[in-house]
């Protein structure tokens, strides 16, 4: 059982399924008006090299619910790897906080933080992975369908951090995975190989034509075409990705039970239209709200005293 939450490839399906059950339990306690103070007196340090709404708020509110608190450490203050080395930041924070959550550009920075810290490190998004989002999405899917096994998630667009963590989450939770990306923007083959390794029964389908990709899908998922750090490529990307827009015409080609998901922020009129994002088939806001409950499960599991839960 690893101490850090950096990449779903490093976790076992059994442990991740346990985390999901914990998220369900914590959400139900919260709905009933009681939050056990499982992290009373503990502090989470949150390093952000990039902007955030959902990740920052869900971790901070989550720590408050659990009786602890979180400190926001912006890039200007910390200067991770610039003002101070990653190794020194990790060791200094380890003396004062009981957990570190970091949103970084270079995935190696969260790996190095974890290597040097003596407290758990959580990847709150790197250029390569967004494991917190993908775990949380499994909560949303299991609430909506009553299960995760046997469903098919179809991801449309950039083979980015979200696509990578979703592919791995699908393998862990028994979903089949279709991905449709423009040439040159495909998901790393290494990620698909990891997904195969996690669950050889997962059916992974690469489908270049988005119209064909959505056939047989239970979940249509998209993300921005321009991730944080890729702003200079925006014009070119918006041109290339246009046929992958999740709009009413594409949704009409999917089975009638298919729902729409997006990790947000959404660039409306680009990767998704208003009509689809705001349709009855869209789960995007319950999906965003679930970040809170999934994050709490990760925090309790990593920072809590074993045996309390
Ligand atoms: N989905 C997500 O991680 O949102 P933020 O970038 O706002 O944290
Ligand atoms: N792929 C997006 C996800 C934002 C939550 C990015 O990295 O900017």
mmCIF file of C-alpha atoms and ligand atoms in Angstrom:
data_model
loop_
_atom_site.group_PDB
_atom_site.id
_atom_site.type_symbol
_atom_site.label_atom_id
_atom_site.label_comp_id
_atom_site.label_asym_id
_atom_site.label_seq_id
_atom_site.Cartn_x
_atom_site.Cartn_y
_atom_site.Cartn_z
ATOM 1 C CA UNK A 1 0.000 0.000 0.000
ATOM 2 C CA UNK A 2 1.821 3.185 -1.109
ATOM 3 C CA UNK A 3 1.947 6.238 1.095
ATOM 4 C CA UNK A 4 1.557 8.732 -1.725
ATOM 5 C CA UNK A 5 -1.171 9.320 -4.313
ATOM 6 C CA UNK A 6 0.715 10.293 -7.460
ATOM 7 C CA UNK A 7 -0.455 7.981 -10.214
ATOM 8 C CA UNK A 8 -3.227 5.350 -10.324
ATOM 9 C CA UNK A 9 -0.749 2.948 -11.978
ATOM 10 C CA UNK A 10 1.030 2.725 -8.610
ATOM 11 C CA UNK A 11 -2.090 1.647 -6.741
ATOM 12 C CA UNK A 12 -3.846 -1.699 -6.677
ATOM 13 C CA UNK A 13 -7.461 -2.024 -7.781
ATOM 14 C CA UNK A 14 -8.344 -3.392 -4.347
ATOM 15 C CA UNK A 15 -6.941 -0.309 -2.593
ATOM 16 C CA UNK A 16 -8.634 2.094 -5.010
ATOM 17 C CA UNK A 17 -11.953 0.314 -4.623
ATOM 18 C CA UNK A 18 -11.540 0.661 -0.867
ATOM 19 C CA UNK A 19 -10.941 4.407 -1.351
ATOM 20 C CA UNK A 20 -14.128 4.655 -3.403
ATOM 21 C CA UNK A 21 -16.137 2.893 -0.672
ATOM 22 C CA UNK A 22 -14.669 5.316 1.859
ATOM 23 C CA UNK A 23 -15.700 8.271 -0.325
ATOM 24 C CA UNK A 24 -19.267 6.905 -0.461
ATOM 25 C CA UNK A 25 -19.272 6.497 3.325
ATOM 26 C CA UNK A 26 -17.899 10.002 3.978
ATOM 27 C CA UNK A 27 -20.392 11.515 1.540
ATOM 28 C CA UNK A 28 -23.279 9.804 3.284
ATOM 29 C CA UNK A 29 -22.052 11.007 6.709
ATOM 30 C CA UNK A 30 -21.762 14.540 5.346
ATOM 31 C CA UNK A 31 -25.285 14.341 3.881
ATOM 32 C CA UNK A 32 -26.573 13.247 7.291
ATOM 33 C CA UNK A 33 -24.960 16.307 8.830
ATOM 34 C CA UNK A 34 -22.015 14.686 10.591
ATOM 35 C CA UNK A 35 -18.367 14.779 9.637
ATOM 36 C CA UNK A 36 -16.137 12.639 11.823
ATOM 37 C CA UNK A 37 -13.073 14.622 12.876
ATOM 38 C CA UNK A 38 -10.728 12.028 11.423
ATOM 39 C CA UNK A 39 -7.893 14.500 10.794
ATOM 40 C CA UNK A 40 -8.331 16.697 13.874
ATOM 41 C CA UNK A 41 -5.423 19.076 14.364
ATOM 42 C CA UNK A 42 -3.660 18.040 11.143
ATOM 43 C CA UNK A 43 -2.521 20.404 8.396
ATOM 44 C CA UNK A 44 -2.286 19.898 4.648
ATOM 45 C CA UNK A 45 0.169 22.080 2.705
ATOM 46 C CA UNK A 46 -1.114 22.788 -0.810
ATOM 47 C CA UNK A 47 1.434 23.856 -3.436
ATOM 48 C CA UNK A 48 -0.057 25.273 -6.636
ATOM 49 C CA UNK A 49 2.126 26.034 -9.661
ATOM 50 C CA UNK A 50 -1.051 26.332 -11.754
ATOM 51 C CA UNK A 51 -4.533 27.801 -11.337
ATOM 52 C CA UNK A 52 -7.319 25.798 -9.694
ATOM 53 C CA UNK A 53 -10.906 26.077 -8.498
ATOM 54 C CA UNK A 54 -12.162 22.549 -7.797
ATOM 55 C CA UNK A 55 -8.923 20.995 -6.524
ATOM 56 C CA UNK A 56 -8.086 23.864 -4.210
ATOM 57 C CA UNK A 57 -11.599 24.224 -2.778
ATOM 58 C CA UNK A 58 -12.254 20.492 -2.409
ATOM 59 C CA UNK A 59 -9.006 19.854 -0.519
ATOM 60 C CA UNK A 60 -9.398 22.899 1.715
ATOM 61 C CA UNK A 61 -13.072 22.286 2.522
ATOM 62 C CA UNK A 62 -12.329 18.570 2.883
ATOM 63 C CA UNK A 63 -9.645 19.240 5.515
ATOM 64 C CA UNK A 64 -12.062 21.552 7.376
ATOM 65 C CA UNK A 65 -14.777 18.876 7.388
ATOM 66 C CA UNK A 66 -12.313 16.400 8.846
ATOM 67 C CA UNK A 67 -11.240 18.715 11.671
ATOM 68 C CA UNK A 68 -7.930 19.774 10.165
ATOM 69 C CA UNK A 69 -6.971 22.659 7.959
ATOM 70 C CA UNK A 70 -5.137 23.446 4.755
ATOM 71 C CA UNK A 71 -2.601 26.105 3.819
ATOM 72 C CA UNK A 72 -2.537 27.471 0.282
ATOM 73 C CA UNK A 73 1.032 27.939 -0.977
ATOM 74 C CA UNK A 74 1.089 29.772 -4.297
ATOM 75 C CA UNK A 75 3.890 29.527 -6.803
ATOM 76 C CA UNK A 76 5.104 33.068 -6.002
ATOM 77 C CA UNK A 77 5.630 32.144 -2.372
ATOM 78 C CA UNK A 78 7.208 28.732 -2.749
ATOM 79 C CA UNK A 79 9.007 28.935 -6.101
ATOM 80 C CA UNK A 80 9.228 25.134 -6.222
ATOM 81 C CA UNK A 81 12.566 24.232 -7.789
ATOM 82 C CA UNK A 82 13.427 27.904 -8.325
ATOM 83 C CA UNK A 83 13.486 29.818 -5.043
ATOM 84 C CA UNK A 84 14.146 26.547 -3.257
ATOM 85 C CA UNK A 85 14.871 23.007 -4.408
ATOM 86 C CA UNK A 86 12.075 20.442 -4.462
ATOM 87 C CA UNK A 87 14.029 18.340 -1.973
ATOM 88 C CA UNK A 88 14.348 21.233 0.494
ATOM 89 C CA UNK A 89 10.684 22.239 0.165
ATOM 90 C CA UNK A 90 9.671 18.618 0.831
ATOM 91 C CA UNK A 91 11.844 18.357 3.933
ATOM 92 C CA UNK A 92 10.856 21.745 5.360
ATOM 93 C CA UNK A 93 7.136 21.093 4.886
ATOM 94 C CA UNK A 94 7.497 17.607 6.398
ATOM 95 C CA UNK A 95 8.536 19.232 9.665
ATOM 96 C CA UNK A 96 5.364 21.327 9.898
ATOM 97 C CA UNK A 97 2.480 19.726 7.995
ATOM 98 C CA UNK A 98 1.145 16.179 7.939
ATOM 99 C CA UNK A 99 0.402 15.987 4.217
ATOM 100 C CA UNK A 100 1.354 17.760 0.982
ATOM 101 C CA UNK A 101 -0.845 18.225 -2.061
ATOM 102 C CA UNK A 102 0.901 19.653 -5.117
ATOM 103 C CA UNK A 103 -0.264 20.822 -8.546
ATOM 104 C CA UNK A 104 2.753 21.010 -10.834
ATOM 105 C CA UNK A 105 3.852 21.169 -14.442
ATOM 106 C CA UNK A 106 6.555 18.500 -14.454
ATOM 107 C CA UNK A 107 5.291 15.172 -13.067
ATOM 108 C CA UNK A 108 8.825 14.481 -11.822
ATOM 109 C CA UNK A 109 8.323 17.283 -9.270
ATOM 110 C CA UNK A 110 5.593 15.359 -7.433
ATOM 111 C CA UNK A 111 7.719 12.210 -7.646
ATOM 112 C CA UNK A 112 10.665 14.112 -6.127
ATOM 113 C CA UNK A 113 8.486 15.736 -3.486
ATOM 114 C CA UNK A 114 7.287 12.279 -2.470
ATOM 115 C CA UNK A 115 10.826 10.899 -2.453
ATOM 116 C CA UNK A 116 12.061 13.618 -0.082
ATOM 117 C CA UNK A 117 8.983 14.178 2.093
ATOM 118 C CA UNK A 118 8.363 12.124 5.190
ATOM 119 C CA UNK A 119 4.633 12.882 4.963
ATOM 120 C CA UNK A 120 2.194 11.671 2.255
ATOM 121 C CA UNK A 121 2.208 13.540 -1.065
ATOM 122 C CA UNK A 122 -0.872 13.847 -3.276
ATOM 123 C CA UNK A 123 -0.687 14.759 -6.963
ATOM 124 C CA UNK A 124 -3.293 17.486 -7.465
ATOM 125 C CA UNK A 125 -2.553 17.427 -11.236
ATOM 126 C CA UNK A 126 0.662 17.281 -13.191
ATOM 127 C CA UNK A 127 1.209 17.612 -16.933
ATOM 128 C CA UNK A 128 0.979 13.806 -17.105
ATOM 129 C CA UNK A 129 -1.668 12.704 -14.591
ATOM 130 C CA UNK A 130 -4.731 13.830 -12.613
ATOM 131 C CA UNK A 131 -5.461 10.850 -10.343
ATOM 132 C CA UNK A 132 -7.736 12.746 -7.907
ATOM 133 C CA UNK A 133 -10.054 13.709 -10.759
ATOM 134 C CA UNK A 134 -10.244 10.174 -12.128
ATOM 135 C CA UNK A 135 -10.976 8.611 -8.728
ATOM 136 C CA UNK A 136 -13.677 11.195 -8.141
ATOM 137 C CA UNK A 137 -15.139 10.458 -11.586
ATOM 138 C CA UNK A 138 -15.490 6.794 -10.617
ATOM 139 C CA UNK A 139 -17.634 7.958 -7.685
ATOM 140 C CA UNK A 140 -19.881 9.955 -10.047
ATOM 141 C CA UNK A 141 -20.170 7.049 -12.483
ATOM 142 C CA UNK A 142 -20.961 4.512 -9.773
ATOM 143 C CA UNK A 143 -23.622 6.815 -8.283
ATOM 144 C CA UNK A 144 -25.274 7.346 -11.643
ATOM 145 C CA UNK A 145 -25.205 3.777 -12.959
ATOM 146 C CA UNK A 146 -25.128 1.926 -9.624
ATOM 147 C CA UNK A 147 -21.914 0.196 -10.768
ATOM 148 C CA UNK A 148 -18.748 0.779 -12.740
ATOM 149 C CA UNK A 149 -18.143 -2.728 -14.122
ATOM 150 C CA UNK A 150 -19.145 -3.441 -17.680
ATOM 151 C CA UNK A 151 -19.664 0.209 -18.693
ATOM 152 C CA UNK A 152 -17.806 1.855 -21.548
ATOM 153 C CA UNK A 153 -16.257 5.298 -21.189
ATOM 154 C CA UNK A 154 -15.494 7.104 -24.430
ATOM 155 C CA UNK A 155 -12.946 9.911 -24.113
ATOM 156 C CA UNK A 156 -12.917 12.470 -26.915
ATOM 157 C CA UNK A 157 -10.031 14.854 -27.534
ATOM 158 C CA UNK A 158 -6.520 15.363 -26.239
ATOM 159 C CA UNK A 159 -4.558 12.357 -24.973
ATOM 160 C CA UNK A 160 -3.554 14.389 -21.910
ATOM 161 C CA UNK A 161 -3.304 14.049 -18.118
ATOM 162 C CA UNK A 162 -7.073 13.519 -17.764
ATOM 163 C CA UNK A 163 -7.166 10.872 -20.497
ATOM 164 C CA UNK A 164 -4.233 9.033 -18.904
ATOM 165 C CA UNK A 165 -5.719 8.891 -15.418
ATOM 166 C CA UNK A 166 -9.146 7.947 -16.785
ATOM 167 C CA UNK A 167 -7.697 5.058 -18.803
ATOM 168 C CA UNK A 168 -6.029 3.724 -15.650
ATOM 169 C CA UNK A 169 -9.158 4.294 -13.525
ATOM 170 C CA UNK A 170 -11.297 2.460 -16.082
ATOM 171 C CA UNK A 171 -8.971 -0.536 -15.876
ATOM 172 C CA UNK A 172 -9.055 -0.539 -12.064
ATOM 173 C CA UNK A 173 -12.841 -0.218 -11.908
ATOM 174 C CA UNK A 174 -13.797 -2.627 -14.710
ATOM 175 C CA UNK A 175 -14.886 -0.152 -17.394
ATOM 176 C CA UNK A 176 -14.011 -0.519 -21.054
ATOM 177 C CA UNK A 177 -12.245 2.484 -22.551
ATOM 178 C CA UNK A 178 -12.523 4.058 -25.991
ATOM 179 C CA UNK A 179 -10.367 7.009 -26.925
ATOM 180 C CA UNK A 180 -10.602 9.188 -30.008
ATOM 181 C CA UNK A 181 -7.925 11.817 -30.589
ATOM 182 C CA UNK A 182 -6.543 13.640 -33.601
ATOM 183 C CA UNK A 183 -3.315 12.332 -35.094
ATOM 184 C CA UNK A 184 -0.356 13.594 -33.120
ATOM 185 C CA UNK A 185 -2.386 14.020 -29.911
ATOM 186 C CA UNK A 186 -2.821 10.363 -28.951
ATOM 187 C CA UNK A 187 -2.515 9.042 -25.421
ATOM 188 C CA UNK A 188 0.917 7.558 -24.575
ATOM 189 C CA UNK A 189 1.095 3.897 -25.465
ATOM 190 C CA UNK A 190 2.790 3.293 -22.136
ATOM 191 C CA UNK A 191 -0.393 4.356 -20.329
ATOM 192 C CA UNK A 192 -2.479 1.956 -22.389
ATOM 193 C CA UNK A 193 0.016 -0.817 -21.645
ATOM 194 C CA UNK A 194 -0.282 -0.018 -17.923
ATOM 195 C CA UNK A 195 -4.074 -0.156 -18.187
ATOM 196 C CA UNK A 196 -3.818 -3.596 -19.856
ATOM 197 C CA UNK A 197 -1.514 -4.748 -17.087
ATOM 198 C CA UNK A 198 -3.883 -3.520 -14.378
ATOM 199 C CA UNK A 199 -6.819 -5.376 -15.877
ATOM 200 C CA UNK A 200 -6.255 -7.560 -18.944
ATOM 201 C CA UNK A 201 -10.038 -7.879 -19.362
ATOM 202 C CA UNK A 202 -10.420 -4.122 -20.020
ATOM 203 C CA UNK A 203 -11.312 -3.599 -23.655
ATOM 204 C CA UNK A 204 -9.311 -0.621 -24.930
ATOM 205 C CA UNK A 205 -10.419 0.747 -28.268
ATOM 206 C CA UNK A 206 -8.573 3.432 -30.267
ATOM 207 C CA UNK A 207 -10.991 4.998 -32.710
ATOM 208 C CA UNK A 208 -9.863 7.900 -34.853
ATOM 209 C CA UNK A 209 -13.378 8.836 -36.011
ATOM 210 C CA UNK A 210 -15.317 10.508 -33.167
ATOM 211 C CA UNK A 211 -18.659 9.602 -34.785
ATOM 212 C CA UNK A 212 -17.774 5.908 -34.534
ATOM 213 C CA UNK A 213 -16.109 6.238 -31.140
ATOM 214 C CA UNK A 214 -19.302 7.230 -29.316
ATOM 215 C CA UNK A 215 -21.236 4.143 -30.505
ATOM 216 C CA UNK A 216 -21.719 1.772 -27.582
ATOM 217 C CA UNK A 217 -20.560 4.305 -24.977
ATOM 218 C CA UNK A 218 -22.232 4.794 -21.603
ATOM 219 C CA UNK A 219 -20.156 7.851 -20.755
ATOM 220 C CA UNK A 220 -18.904 10.519 -23.156
ATOM 221 C CA UNK A 221 -16.043 12.419 -21.560
ATOM 222 C CA UNK A 222 -14.125 15.400 -22.842
ATOM 223 C CA UNK A 223 -11.561 17.891 -21.552
ATOM 224 C CA UNK A 224 -10.052 21.154 -22.726
ATOM 225 C CA UNK A 225 -8.066 21.050 -25.960
ATOM 226 C CA UNK A 226 -5.530 23.451 -24.429
ATOM 227 C CA UNK A 227 -4.198 22.359 -21.061
ATOM 228 C CA UNK A 228 -2.475 24.676 -18.624
ATOM 229 C CA UNK A 229 0.997 25.355 -20.009
ATOM 230 C CA UNK A 230 -0.057 24.857 -23.657
ATOM 231 C CA UNK A 231 -1.503 28.348 -24.158
ATOM 232 C CA UNK A 232 0.920 29.137 -26.984
ATOM 233 C CA UNK A 233 -0.490 26.240 -29.024
ATOM 234 C CA UNK A 234 -4.101 27.343 -28.498
ATOM 235 C CA UNK A 235 -4.900 28.536 -32.032
ATOM 236 C CA UNK A 236 -3.459 25.465 -33.712
ATOM 237 C CA UNK A 237 -5.058 23.052 -31.265
ATOM 238 C CA UNK A 238 -8.500 24.640 -31.625
ATOM 239 C CA UNK A 239 -8.255 24.123 -35.356
ATOM 240 C CA UNK A 240 -7.091 20.499 -35.191
ATOM 241 C CA UNK A 241 -9.553 19.401 -32.506
ATOM 242 C CA UNK A 242 -12.691 20.942 -34.004
ATOM 243 C CA UNK A 243 -14.169 17.627 -35.309
ATOM 244 C CA UNK A 244 -13.906 16.240 -31.754
ATOM 245 C CA UNK A 245 -16.281 18.820 -30.266
ATOM 246 C CA UNK A 246 -18.883 17.227 -27.995
ATOM 247 C CA UNK A 247 -22.028 18.774 -29.473
ATOM 248 C CA UNK A 248 -25.657 17.748 -29.929
ATOM 249 C CA UNK A 249 -24.954 15.992 -33.246
ATOM 250 C CA UNK A 250 -22.255 13.809 -31.685
ATOM 251 C CA UNK A 251 -24.356 13.126 -28.587
ATOM 252 C CA UNK A 252 -27.223 12.010 -30.857
ATOM 253 C CA UNK A 253 -24.942 9.271 -32.233
ATOM 254 C CA UNK A 254 -24.373 7.811 -28.740
ATOM 255 C CA UNK A 255 -26.738 5.343 -27.059
ATOM 256 C CA UNK A 256 -29.702 7.004 -25.319
ATOM 257 C CA UNK A 257 -28.419 6.075 -21.831
ATOM 258 C CA UNK A 258 -25.059 7.767 -22.435
ATOM 259 C CA UNK A 259 -24.196 10.618 -20.064
ATOM 260 C CA UNK A 260 -21.760 13.499 -20.526
ATOM 261 C CA UNK A 261 -18.812 14.247 -18.239
ATOM 262 C CA UNK A 262 -16.116 16.932 -18.205
ATOM 263 C CA UNK A 263 -13.567 17.555 -15.447
ATOM 264 C CA UNK A 264 -13.901 21.370 -15.896
ATOM 265 C CA UNK A 265 -13.054 24.132 -16.481
ATOM 266 C CA UNK A 266 -14.997 23.817 -19.747
ATOM 267 C CA UNK A 267 -14.260 26.037 -22.689
ATOM 268 C CA UNK A 268 -17.817 26.258 -23.916
ATOM 269 C CA UNK A 269 -18.173 26.478 -27.661
ATOM 270 C CA UNK A 270 -14.788 24.757 -28.018
ATOM 271 C CA UNK A 271 -14.561 21.142 -26.767
ATOM 272 C CA UNK A 272 -18.193 21.149 -25.571
ATOM 273 C CA UNK A 273 -21.257 23.184 -26.494
ATOM 274 C CA UNK A 274 -23.573 24.882 -23.990
ATOM 275 C CA UNK A 275 -26.408 22.734 -25.279
ATOM 276 C CA UNK A 276 -24.609 19.538 -24.255
ATOM 277 C CA UNK A 277 -22.927 20.827 -21.087
ATOM 278 C CA UNK A 278 -26.272 22.057 -19.764
ATOM 279 C CA UNK A 279 -28.386 19.166 -21.063
ATOM 280 C CA UNK A 280 -30.213 16.672 -18.868
ATOM 281 C CA UNK A 281 -27.604 14.125 -19.851
ATOM 282 C CA UNK A 282 -24.747 16.174 -18.416
ATOM 283 C CA UNK A 283 -23.280 15.179 -15.033
ATOM 284 C CA UNK A 284 -20.707 17.970 -14.957
ATOM 285 C CA UNK A 285 -21.843 19.734 -11.779
ATOM 286 C CA UNK A 286 -22.494 16.651 -9.600
ATOM 287 C CA UNK A 287 -19.151 15.472 -10.998
ATOM 288 C CA UNK A 288 -17.430 18.650 -9.767
ATOM 289 C CA UNK A 289 -19.147 18.406 -6.359
ATOM 290 C CA UNK A 290 -17.912 14.845 -5.923
ATOM 291 C CA UNK A 291 -14.327 16.070 -5.899
ATOM 292 C CA UNK A 292 -14.917 17.024 -2.260
ATOM 293 C CA UNK A 293 -15.909 13.535 -1.175
ATOM 294 C CA UNK A 294 -13.241 11.732 -3.187
ATOM 295 C CA UNK A 295 -10.555 14.061 -1.871
ATOM 296 C CA UNK A 296 -11.674 13.452 1.696
ATOM 297 C CA UNK A 297 -11.278 9.706 1.184
ATOM 298 C CA UNK A 298 -7.735 10.191 -0.118
ATOM 299 C CA UNK A 299 -6.859 12.504 2.788
ATOM 300 C CA UNK A 300 -8.252 10.145 5.431
ATOM 301 C CA UNK A 301 -6.561 7.134 3.890
ATOM 302 C CA UNK A 302 -3.157 8.792 3.606
ATOM 303 C CA UNK A 303 -3.107 11.087 6.630
ATOM 304 C CA UNK A 304 -5.496 9.367 9.048
ATOM 305 C CA UNK A 305 -4.647 6.906 11.734
ATOM 306 C CA UNK A 306 -5.071 3.440 10.316
ATOM 307 C CA UNK A 307 -7.938 1.557 11.898
ATOM 308 C CA UNK A 308 -10.013 4.660 12.654
ATOM 309 C CA UNK A 309 -12.173 4.212 9.583
HETATM 310 N N1 LIG B 1 -10.945 19.629 -12.602
HETATM 311 C C1 LIG B 1 -10.049 20.334 -11.900
HETATM 312 O O1 LIG B 1 -9.045 19.832 -11.429
HETATM 313 O O2 LIG B 1 -10.393 21.638 -11.709
HETATM 314 P P1 LIG B 1 -9.403 22.790 -11.186
HETATM 315 O O3 LIG B 1 -8.345 22.951 -12.228
HETATM 316 O O4 LIG B 1 -10.275 23.994 -11.054
HETATM 317 O O5 LIG B 1 -8.838 22.353 -9.873
HETATM 318 N N1 LIG B 2 -6.072 18.923 -18.929
HETATM 319 C C1 LIG B 2 -6.395 20.074 -18.116
HETATM 320 C C2 LIG B 2 -7.120 19.640 -16.864
HETATM 321 C C3 LIG B 2 -7.589 20.765 -15.995
HETATM 322 C C4 LIG B 2 -8.244 20.289 -14.733
HETATM 323 C C5 LIG B 2 -5.103 20.803 -17.763
HETATM 324 O O1 LIG B 2 -4.100 20.146 -17.464
HETATM 325 O O2 LIG B 2 -5.102 22.028 -17.804
#
